[in-house]
Structure formats: C-alpha cells, structure tokens
Amino acid sequence: MASDLEVTTDRAQRLAGGGWQAVAVHWLRKYRRVWVSTLITSSLSPLLYLAGMGIGLGMLVDRGAGGVGGVPYVVFVAPGLLAASTLQVAAGETTFSVLGSIKWTPIYHGMLATPLRVRDVVLGQLVYVLLRVTSAAIVFFVIAAALGTVRSWWGLLAVPVSVLGGMAFASCCFAYSANLRNDQGIMLMFRFVVMPMSLFSGTFFPIEQLPGWLQPVAWVTPLWHAVEACRALVLGTATVGGVLVHCAYLAVWLVGGYLLSVRVLRGRMVV
Amino acid sequence: MPLSPSEPLIRARGLVKTFGDFTAVDGIDVDVHPGESFGFLGPNGAGKSSTMRMIGCVSPPTGGSLRILGMDPGTQGPAIRARLGVVPQRDSLDEELTVEENIWVYGRYFGLPRPVVRERAAELLEFAQLSERARSVVEPLSGGMKRRLTIARALVNTPQILLLDEPTTGLDPQARHVLWDRLFRLKREGVTLVLTTHYMDEAEQLCDRLVVMDHGRIVAEGSPRALIAEHSTREVLELRFDTHDHTAHLADVDGIADRVEVLPDRLLLYTPDGESAQSEIARRGIEPLSSLVRRSTLEDVFLHLTGRTLVD
Amino acid sequence: MAVLERISRVPAGAGMARMLVERNYRSSRRTWSIIVSGFFEPVFFLFAMGVGIGALVGDVATGDGRLVPYVVFVAPALLAASAMNGAIFDSTTNVFFKLKYARLYDSVLSTPLGPRDIAVGEISWALLRGVVYSGAFLAVAVAAGAVTTWTAVLAVPAASLIGWAFASVGMATTTYMRTWSDFEYVQLAILPMFLFSATFFPLSTYPPVLQWVVQATPLYHGVAMVRDLMLDEVGAGMLVHVGYLVGMGLLGTAWTALRIERLLLR
Ligand SMILES: Nc1ncnc2c1ncn2[C@@H]1O[C@H](COP(=O)(O)OP(=O)(O)OP(=O)(O)O)[C@@H](O)[C@H]1O
Ligand SMILES: [Mg+2]
C-alpha cells in the first residue's frame, strides 16, 4: 500500500498539472497484482451465462416460441449479456475501491496531499475503469462472435456502446459510493439496483413482456439503452438515429455522474 | 481433581514450544501461587506471548509438563478456561457489537445466565469507567478505553487467574496509571495476576515476583528488588559524551565503578555510590555532555544478564 | 484412510455452539437491511422467470413426464439455489472477515468454547438464515401460483439441508483463503453450479455425457430434492439426494472444526 502511494505521489509530482494520468497509473499498478483472478471472473461469468442462458435455456425458448424476434435465443441474449456484464464490471470497480479509498486505506488523502485536484482523482480512476471495462467487453465480444451470435459488421460498434453504457453507470456509482458511510450501502445497491436492472432491462427477454407500469422504469435505466443499441448493432437492424439517441442519453448520465462525483468527493475530502 | 492447598495455580516444568524448526519457548520452569502477581519480563520475541497462550490453553505445549489449577490443559482445556480471564496482546473486541454487548456476549460464552451477565456487565463497566459509553459501538473508542474494555470483559466470569499480555503497551502515561490502579484493586480482591511486559516500571510496580526471559529461556527469577540487588549495584551513573563511539571513553573512567556498560549513546557506570563516582569524574577533569545519577532498575538487570537493552 | 481417521477425530467443543449463534443474532440486528435484502434476490429471479422467460418457454416436462408451466418448474430450483448462495455468502465472506480481520474466534477460543463449537455455531447460523429465507421465498412462490402441492412445505427443511451442506464446506474452504481476491474463485465454483444443475432447464436437455457431470454436483441433488417435493414426485431418488447432502454436511463440519483448530490453536 505504502509503495503504491509513493509511486503515485512520485509520478504526480513529475506530472504536476495534468495529474489524472498519475491516478490512472496508480490503479493500474494495483490491478497488476490481482488481474488473473479478476480477469477470470469478469470474462468467465458472462460466458457461463451465455452458455447456460443462451444455449441451454435457449433450447427451451426456441422450442417453445421459436426464438425471440425472429432470431434464436442465444443470438438475442448475447448482446444483452455484453451490455449487462460490462455494466456489472464497471459497478464492481467503482464501489468497494471508492469507499475503501476514503475509509479503510486513505488513498485519496494521499493523492490529495499532492498537487492533484479532486477532479484528477475522479477522472483518473474512471479512465482506469474504462480500460478494465473495455478489456472485459472485448474478451466477451470475441467469444460471442466466435459462437456465431454476431450477425453484422456493425456489431463491432457494440463494444464501444456497451463500454459507454458501463461508464455511464460507473460515474454515477462513483458518486454514490463516495457518499456512503459503510459498506452496507454497496450491498444494497447491488441487490436493489444492479441485479434487478440486469434482469429487467431487456437483457433476457423483451421489456414488452413486463407489466405496463414497469416498462417506463426500464426506459429510464442506462442498461436498457445500452442493450437496445448493442442488440440493434449486432443484429444489423440499427438505424443511425436510433443508436445516436441511445448514446446521447448514456452520455448525459456519464457527464452528469462525473460532475456529481467530483462534487461529492470534494465535499467528503476537502473539509 | 481439586487443587491441594500447597500446589501452585500454575506449574510448568521444562515447558517447550516450537513452531516448525523455531523454538519460541525453550524449557522453562514456572510456579505461580494463589494471590500473587507474577510477571514475564523480556524483549520482543522472547517467548512471552507464546508462554501466555500455552497457559491460556489455546496453544498445546510441544514438550514438558504444564498444570493449571491442578488440571491438564490438553484434556481439560474448557474447564480451565472457564476459570481464567484472558487479556491478549492485541485487543480482540467484537467491533460489530456495542460496549455492553461485548461483555454480555462474552459472558454467555462462559455459559452464564443472561440476568447474571447483565448485572456483571453493569459492575464491570463501572469498574472500567466506561458506563457512559455502554451503548456506543466499539470502533470509535480510544486505545485506552478499548484496553479497559478488554480487561473488563476478561473479568466477566470472575476468574481465579487473570492473564494480561502487555496490558499497557501503546497507552499514554495517564491511561497506564488508570489501568495499574484497576489491576491493584483486583490484586487486593485476591485475583492472581500473570502479566507480561517490557516496561521496567510496570514490572516493578505490579509484580511480586517475576522471571526475565530471553530467547525462550528464563535468565533470572525473583522479586524486582531481589533481582536488582543480585544483578546490579545500588546506583548508576550515566555519562553522555559528544562522540559517535562511546567505547573511546572507556579508558577515562577506568577503576571508578564496579562495572561499566557501553551503549550506543551513553556509558553506564555501576557503583554503590553515584555521587562520589561523579566527583571522581570531575576530579579527573573529564567533561561529559551530561551526567546523571539514578537508582538501578530492572533495565540494568536485563542489560547485565543479556548484554542488550530491553526497549528500543 | 488417514483422511478418515483425521476426520473422525473431531476437535473438542463444550457443546455451547448456541452462544455463538446468539452473538451473531445480536450483531445482525445492526445489519438487518442486508439480511432482509437477501430475500429479494430469488424473488427478482422468480419474477423474471415468471413474466419474462416463462412466456417464451411455455410448458416444461417434469421427471414424470407431466407438463407444467415454466415458473412452476423453475421455482424449486431458485429456492435451492438461493439456499446455496445464502449459505455460501454467510460462510465465506462473513467468516473470512471474522477470522482474519475481526479476530473474533481468537477471543472465543479463550473461553470454554472450542473449535467444534465455532464450526457448529457458524454453520447453524448460516442454516437458520437459510430457513428464514426459504420460508419467505416459498410464501412468495405460493402467491405467484408457482406452488401446486402441500408437500412443498417440506421444501423448507430441504433448503436448510442444502444450506448446511454448502455452509459447512464453504466455511472449511474459507480457512484456506489468504486475500479477498481469492473469493473470486469461490464465485467461479458457484456460478457454473447455479447455471448448470438442472436449475433453469431439465437434465434431459444436456448431452448424455454432461448429464453424469451434472448429477455429480451437490446443487443438482439440492435442486432435484426440492423439485420432487414441490412437484409432488417424491420417489426413491430422494434418499440419494438426502444422503449426498447429509454426507457433505457432516464432512464439511468436521473438516471446518479441524481447520479452525489447526489455524488458531497453535
Ligand atoms: N504462530 C507462530 N508461528 C511461527 N512463529 C511464531 C508464532 N508465534 C510466535 N512465533 C515466534 O516465536 C517467537 C516468540 O514470539 P512471542 O510472541 O512469544 O514473543 P513475545 O515475547 O511475546 O514478543 P513481543 O514482546 O514482541 O510480544 C518470535 O520469534 C515469533 O516470531
Ligand atoms: Mg508478545
């Protein structure tokens, strides 16, 4: 821990002024130590879901309803899983590490004792999350494509779109975590936000099947927009306007979340 | 098996504890009698905690024999532990509970009925001066408060023997004196205290009898006063010089004291009469940066026995 | 043989495991929101399966060849899986924290309680929570029309058997963990079981070779047991399921007690 801080502060001094890079380097260095186990879980779990839900459950769905929207279930569910798992990785990287850096190991205190500004701390960590999330999305996409679930070259764009969706949520998650007093709130967020969102945002079945009053709730979630855009791109049914609208909505979350995070973290650290 | 009146509460013979190839406790003999206050004194790594854990029946001895309250720790551990109070070196309070709940729950581990536990908790919190904090969680308490709570908790089963592993390490002087005061009270009430420390003053204040440990062995045993009388002189003259190497000044002080010890930052001259040694220094025209006469302490005993200082 | 001998030498306890359960009950009152929230996870799944996937899948053939709505098919599996998840959560993350950070067991062992009391106490606690969760889940399943028979009541004790089996092995595994990131591997063992124990689609869907693999996993037996009870298809197979899980629970409990002794009584 101490050596991390030294490295960070050391780099921060050299980079005085444009310091968010130093923050990103700090998180990457930490990541180096656990990357094996994290990469395994963050790529393997969506793939297991793809096999279990897409292929296994897909057999029942294809037999029962002849696929969804005219495609086999596995093709339907793959882009949904791409977006949902990207969002879960993003959420995982902006909860315990944020609260922990405030409460258990005073990492942000160390960073802010250097010329780094609060916005460098937020931006640097989000850039690190971006790299993490992108690598997870690419691994999943390559394997999903190898299984024949990508029907169009436009599908390649599903990677950046899912990453945008993940980051849109991550920036808000950062603000939320930076505001917490203890880790109970993290658990509650996973159980009452991430989990239901993953189930009911069109990932596993079209939201038209939800009761009428629940559909508008799904429209508000960033995940639904990411899923819709990814699915349209992968199936080759996307329209430029449609994708742009979804992305614009996600960008609003991203920027709003970032601004909020800076505000919240400043309120917490600079007192 | 009842304890015969003459048998000590704790009796160890040739007690050994090894961890792999490493011998932490190397064949020690100890007797602790009812009502006495017994100390293990020694530097870091001497094997004090290892010994305490064996006495606390949470660490099976590798060799030798150990009897506590007339029982065998190997087979009667629970029965022995029911009559011990343990204050470990590191506080292991239950941070998920409040101050009073810590005592309640701990008392329940001894199988005490709930009403008894509540009554005891109220008394013990009073004793530990924590009554106002009874309902607060443990986490934000100060180090001294946590230590007092650990001691209060260890007393919930009205133990016959209280084991204290470095009870005051890390506390400020005022908190230490408060703790010492509490321990004196317990001793007056007839509780047998067994404690470890590397503070000389603590050992001199609290212990009727102590053993000095080093490298897992006992190097001396006796009352603090007897140990000082046996292994040191009545007074010590400390001299500091403006130099990097105090050995250079050894020749200057030759013949003044019974014995001279060289430390990195000073010379220690052991003599029955510090004042006259001081005037002899002045007569020889030696000019130290500072010169101080003090009474011998256990620190000097330890230095004499092992050639090393205890703290730092 | 040596293993059997070691397992049979269960470390000492004072028969006071319930005191540890009492302690956990006390501390849980401060984290009740987490505990209550644990109940919602399977409920969300049940809802997703009922309104979403169920409409796509239609009816599914049970072991007896009857056709039942998908939600009726999947509800028992969700009950079994949530018993597993809850038990694993309690016995891994929570126990790891108490073992390594809070050092709870160090102080417990300085009282008359022994390693066996710790193992039995923690595992019982996980099991008790499992009973409460599965009872609540069953009530929701009844309300959702996913329960068709009275024998379903027996799913609650069945779920606690699943909880015991997984909590005991989970806690034993936890004693080998060194850092938090080791728990990623626990997830890696749990997730495939969650997805592939005939939970979401029947055993007959798997290729024959894989069917053997599936039938070797503990969750398969848990799911099959609860499903038999909730669909009223109890047969001789029940003995195998119960035997498997009881064996796992006994082994796990003894193993945990041994490990606690090895770790803390040195
Ligand atoms: N569980 C263990 N495994 C391996 N070695 C151990 C273990 N416990 C203690 N030791 C070693 O045994 C030696 C004696 O340790 P012990 O804790 O008894 O010393 P101590 O006198 O209490 O020291 P301190 O003043 O630092 O508390 C040390 O060298 C320590 O490293
Ligand atoms: Mg020690």
XYZ file of N, CA and C in Angstrom, chain B residues 74-169:
288
model
N -4.329 -30.130 28.131
C -4.602 -30.923 26.941
C -5.989 -31.540 26.960
N -6.402 -32.011 28.145
C -7.679 -32.729 28.195
C -8.780 -31.928 28.879
N -8.396 -30.942 29.708
C -9.429 -30.222 30.457
C -9.452 -28.736 30.107
N -9.056 -28.439 28.852
C -8.989 -27.051 28.412
C -10.232 -26.236 28.748
N -11.425 -26.683 28.340
C -12.620 -25.884 28.623
C -12.817 -25.617 30.112
N -12.572 -26.641 30.952
C -12.766 -26.452 32.395
C -11.771 -25.438 32.941
N -10.551 -25.457 32.425
C -9.556 -24.483 32.893
C -9.929 -23.080 32.407
N -10.245 -22.997 31.109
C -10.544 -21.679 30.546
C -11.747 -21.036 31.227
N -12.646 -21.875 31.749
C -13.803 -21.325 32.435
C -13.390 -20.521 33.660
N -12.195 -20.772 34.187
C -11.766 -20.065 35.395
C -10.624 -19.095 35.137
N -10.324 -18.849 33.865
C -9.286 -17.887 33.512
C -9.912 -16.635 32.925
N -9.214 -15.520 33.065
C -9.569 -14.322 32.317
C -8.382 -13.996 31.427
N -8.622 -13.724 30.153
C -7.507 -13.534 29.227
C -7.570 -12.155 28.582
N -6.476 -11.410 28.699
C -6.335 -10.132 28.004
C -5.198 -10.310 27.003
N -5.532 -10.533 25.729
C -4.474 -10.824 24.767
C -3.661 -9.577 24.430
N -2.496 -9.822 23.801
C -1.627 -8.689 23.459
C -2.347 -7.698 22.558
N -3.073 -8.227 21.565
C -3.852 -7.349 20.677
C -5.305 -7.446 21.078
N -5.940 -6.289 21.278
C -7.356 -6.305 21.631
C -8.119 -7.080 20.577
N -8.970 -8.003 21.031
C -9.791 -8.706 20.044
C -11.251 -8.490 20.396
N -11.615 -7.220 20.556
C -13.004 -6.910 20.874
C -13.882 -7.178 19.669
N -15.148 -7.379 19.937
C -16.096 -7.659 18.865
C -16.626 -6.332 18.355
N -16.050 -5.856 17.249
C -16.369 -4.498 16.804
C -17.760 -4.371 16.209
N -18.409 -5.503 15.985
C -19.775 -5.423 15.463
C -20.786 -5.219 16.587
N -20.308 -5.246 17.824
C -21.228 -5.100 18.960
C -20.934 -3.815 19.721
N -21.871 -3.431 20.588
C -21.630 -2.267 21.437
C -20.763 -2.668 22.623
N -20.393 -1.648 23.402
C -19.535 -1.885 24.556
C -20.180 -2.884 25.514
N -21.440 -2.632 25.892
C -22.045 -3.541 26.872
C -22.325 -4.910 26.260
N -22.697 -4.918 24.986
C -22.939 -6.211 24.342
C -21.679 -7.068 24.310
N -20.519 -6.408 24.202
C -19.275 -7.163 24.229
C -19.159 -7.975 25.504
N -19.515 -7.359 26.618
C -19.422 -8.083 27.889
C -20.521 -9.133 27.997
N -21.731 -8.784 27.585
C -22.825 -9.757 27.656
C -22.487 -11.018 26.883
N -22.119 -10.794 25.611
C -21.888 -11.938 24.734
C -20.728 -12.778 25.242
N -19.691 -12.095 25.705
C -18.523 -12.828 26.196
C -18.906 -13.658 27.422
N -19.730 -13.076 28.283
C -20.197 -13.809 29.462
C -21.005 -15.035 29.073
N -21.781 -14.899 28.004
C -22.570 -16.036 27.531
C -21.678 -17.175 27.048
N -20.505 -16.825 26.510
C -19.580 -17.882 26.086
C -19.179 -18.746 27.280
N -19.244 -18.167 28.484
C -18.921 -18.953 29.683
C -20.147 -19.677 30.215
N -21.245 -19.539 29.495
C -22.455 -20.228 29.906
C -23.168 -19.534 31.065
N -22.821 -18.267 31.343
C -23.510 -17.558 32.427
C -24.923 -17.205 31.985
N -25.893 -17.266 32.900
C -27.258 -16.919 32.527
C -27.377 -15.431 32.200
N -28.348 -15.103 31.352
C -28.466 -13.726 30.879
C -28.581 -12.686 32.000
N -29.445 -12.890 33.011
C -29.549 -11.851 34.053
C -28.223 -11.632 34.782
N -27.496 -12.716 35.017
C -26.200 -12.589 35.692
C -25.246 -11.761 34.847
N -25.251 -12.053 33.549
C -24.348 -11.364 32.651
C -24.641 -9.866 32.643
N -25.909 -9.525 32.648
C -26.267 -8.102 32.622
C -25.810 -7.393 33.887
N -26.014 -8.068 35.003
C -25.615 -7.476 36.266
C -24.103 -7.278 36.306
N -23.375 -8.320 35.905
C -21.911 -8.245 35.894
C -21.443 -7.125 34.981
N -22.096 -7.013 33.819
C -21.665 -6.013 32.839
C -21.766 -4.618 33.436
N -22.858 -4.350 34.135
C -23.027 -3.025 34.723
C -21.900 -2.740 35.711
N -21.575 -3.728 36.577
C -20.490 -3.536 37.544
C -19.150 -3.324 36.841
N -18.897 -4.155 35.826
C -17.588 -4.109 35.177
C -17.394 -2.816 34.396
N -18.470 -2.316 33.794
C -18.333 -1.061 33.060
C -18.054 0.071 34.036
N -18.656 -0.014 35.206
C -18.368 0.949 36.261
C -16.877 0.885 36.613
N -16.422 -0.342 36.848
C -15.020 -0.594 37.208
C -14.064 -0.060 36.132
N -14.452 -0.216 34.881
C -13.575 0.202 33.791
C -13.845 1.637 33.367
N -14.679 2.340 34.110
C -15.038 3.729 33.812
C -15.562 3.889 32.396
N -16.432 2.978 32.010
C -16.970 3.028 30.646
C -18.492 3.092 30.665
N -19.086 3.352 31.821
C -20.542 3.301 31.909
C -21.218 4.246 30.924
N -20.630 5.428 30.723
C -21.306 6.377 29.820
C -21.265 5.896 28.377
N -20.253 5.047 28.072
C -20.121 4.604 26.680
C -20.807 3.265 26.450
N -21.570 2.785 27.428
C -22.099 1.422 27.358
C -22.778 1.105 26.040
N -23.523 2.071 25.519
C -24.288 1.777 24.324
C -23.618 2.187 23.020
N -22.410 2.714 23.100
C -21.773 3.097 21.837
C -21.062 1.890 21.230
N -20.863 1.928 19.934
C -20.135 0.817 19.314
C -18.662 0.921 19.683
N -17.941 -0.187 19.500
C -16.577 -0.268 19.991
C -15.601 0.502 19.114
N -15.858 0.516 17.814
C -14.875 1.033 16.864
C -14.284 2.399 17.238
N -15.134 3.414 17.547
C -14.537 4.733 17.774
C -13.886 4.941 19.140
N -13.868 3.932 20.020
C -13.253 4.136 21.330
C -11.747 4.363 21.198
N -11.181 5.080 22.172
C -9.731 5.307 22.164
C -9.018 4.020 22.569
N -7.697 3.985 22.307
C -6.914 2.796 22.632
C -7.034 2.410 24.100
N -6.963 3.420 24.980
C -7.038 3.136 26.413
C -8.392 2.582 26.810
N -9.452 3.134 26.200
C -10.803 2.640 26.509
C -10.951 1.200 26.055
N -10.428 0.905 24.872
C -10.549 -0.467 24.373
C -9.815 -1.429 25.290
N -8.656 -1.008 25.753
C -7.872 -1.874 26.631
C -8.639 -2.123 27.919
N -9.235 -1.068 28.478
C -10.003 -1.236 29.715
C -11.203 -2.147 29.472
N -11.807 -2.006 28.286
C -12.955 -2.871 27.985
C -12.509 -4.328 27.863
N -11.347 -4.532 27.240
C -10.842 -5.903 27.130
C -10.625 -6.497 28.511
N -10.096 -5.693 29.422
C -9.866 -6.197 30.781
C -11.201 -6.458 31.479
N -12.138 -5.519 31.333
C -13.447 -5.712 31.955
C -14.083 -6.985 31.436
N -13.969 -7.201 30.132
C -14.571 -8.375 29.522
C -13.952 -9.653 30.075
N -12.621 -9.602 30.284
C -11.937 -10.799 30.780
C -12.354 -11.130 32.206
N -12.988 -10.161 32.889
C -13.349 -10.400 34.288
C -14.773 -10.899 34.452
N -15.482 -11.059 33.332
C -16.918 -11.329 33.423
C -17.213 -12.646 34.142
N -16.286 -13.596 34.054
C -16.536 -14.895 34.694
C -15.901 -14.965 36.078
N -15.623 -13.787 36.678
C -14.873 -13.730 37.950
C -13.751 -14.770 37.998
N -12.737 -14.572 37.159
C -11.678 -15.586 37.017
C -10.814 -15.667 38.265
N -10.229 -16.841 38.451
C -9.269 -17.012 39.536
C -7.903 -16.479 39.133
N -7.612 -16.632 37.843
C -6.328 -16.151 37.329
C -6.615 -15.208 36.175
N -5.959 -14.042 36.191
C -6.105 -13.113 35.081
C -4.783 -13.066 34.321
N -4.832 -13.412 33.021
C -3.627 -13.388 32.196
C -3.615 -12.098 31.394
N -2.568 -11.285 31.567
C -2.516 -9.999 30.867
C -1.259 -9.941 30.013
N -1.423 -9.937 28.699
C -0.262 -9.874 27.810
C -0.039 -8.423 27.397
N 1.003 -7.831 27.953
C 1.334 -6.426 27.711
C 0.118 -5.527 27.887
N -0.382 -5.453 29.120
C -1.638 -4.723 29.323
C -1.569 -3.248 28.954
N -0.421 -2.617 29.047
C -0.429 -1.150 28.847
C 0.378 -0.681 27.646
N 0.844 -1.614 26.803
C 1.622 -1.175 25.649
C 0.766 -0.292 24.749
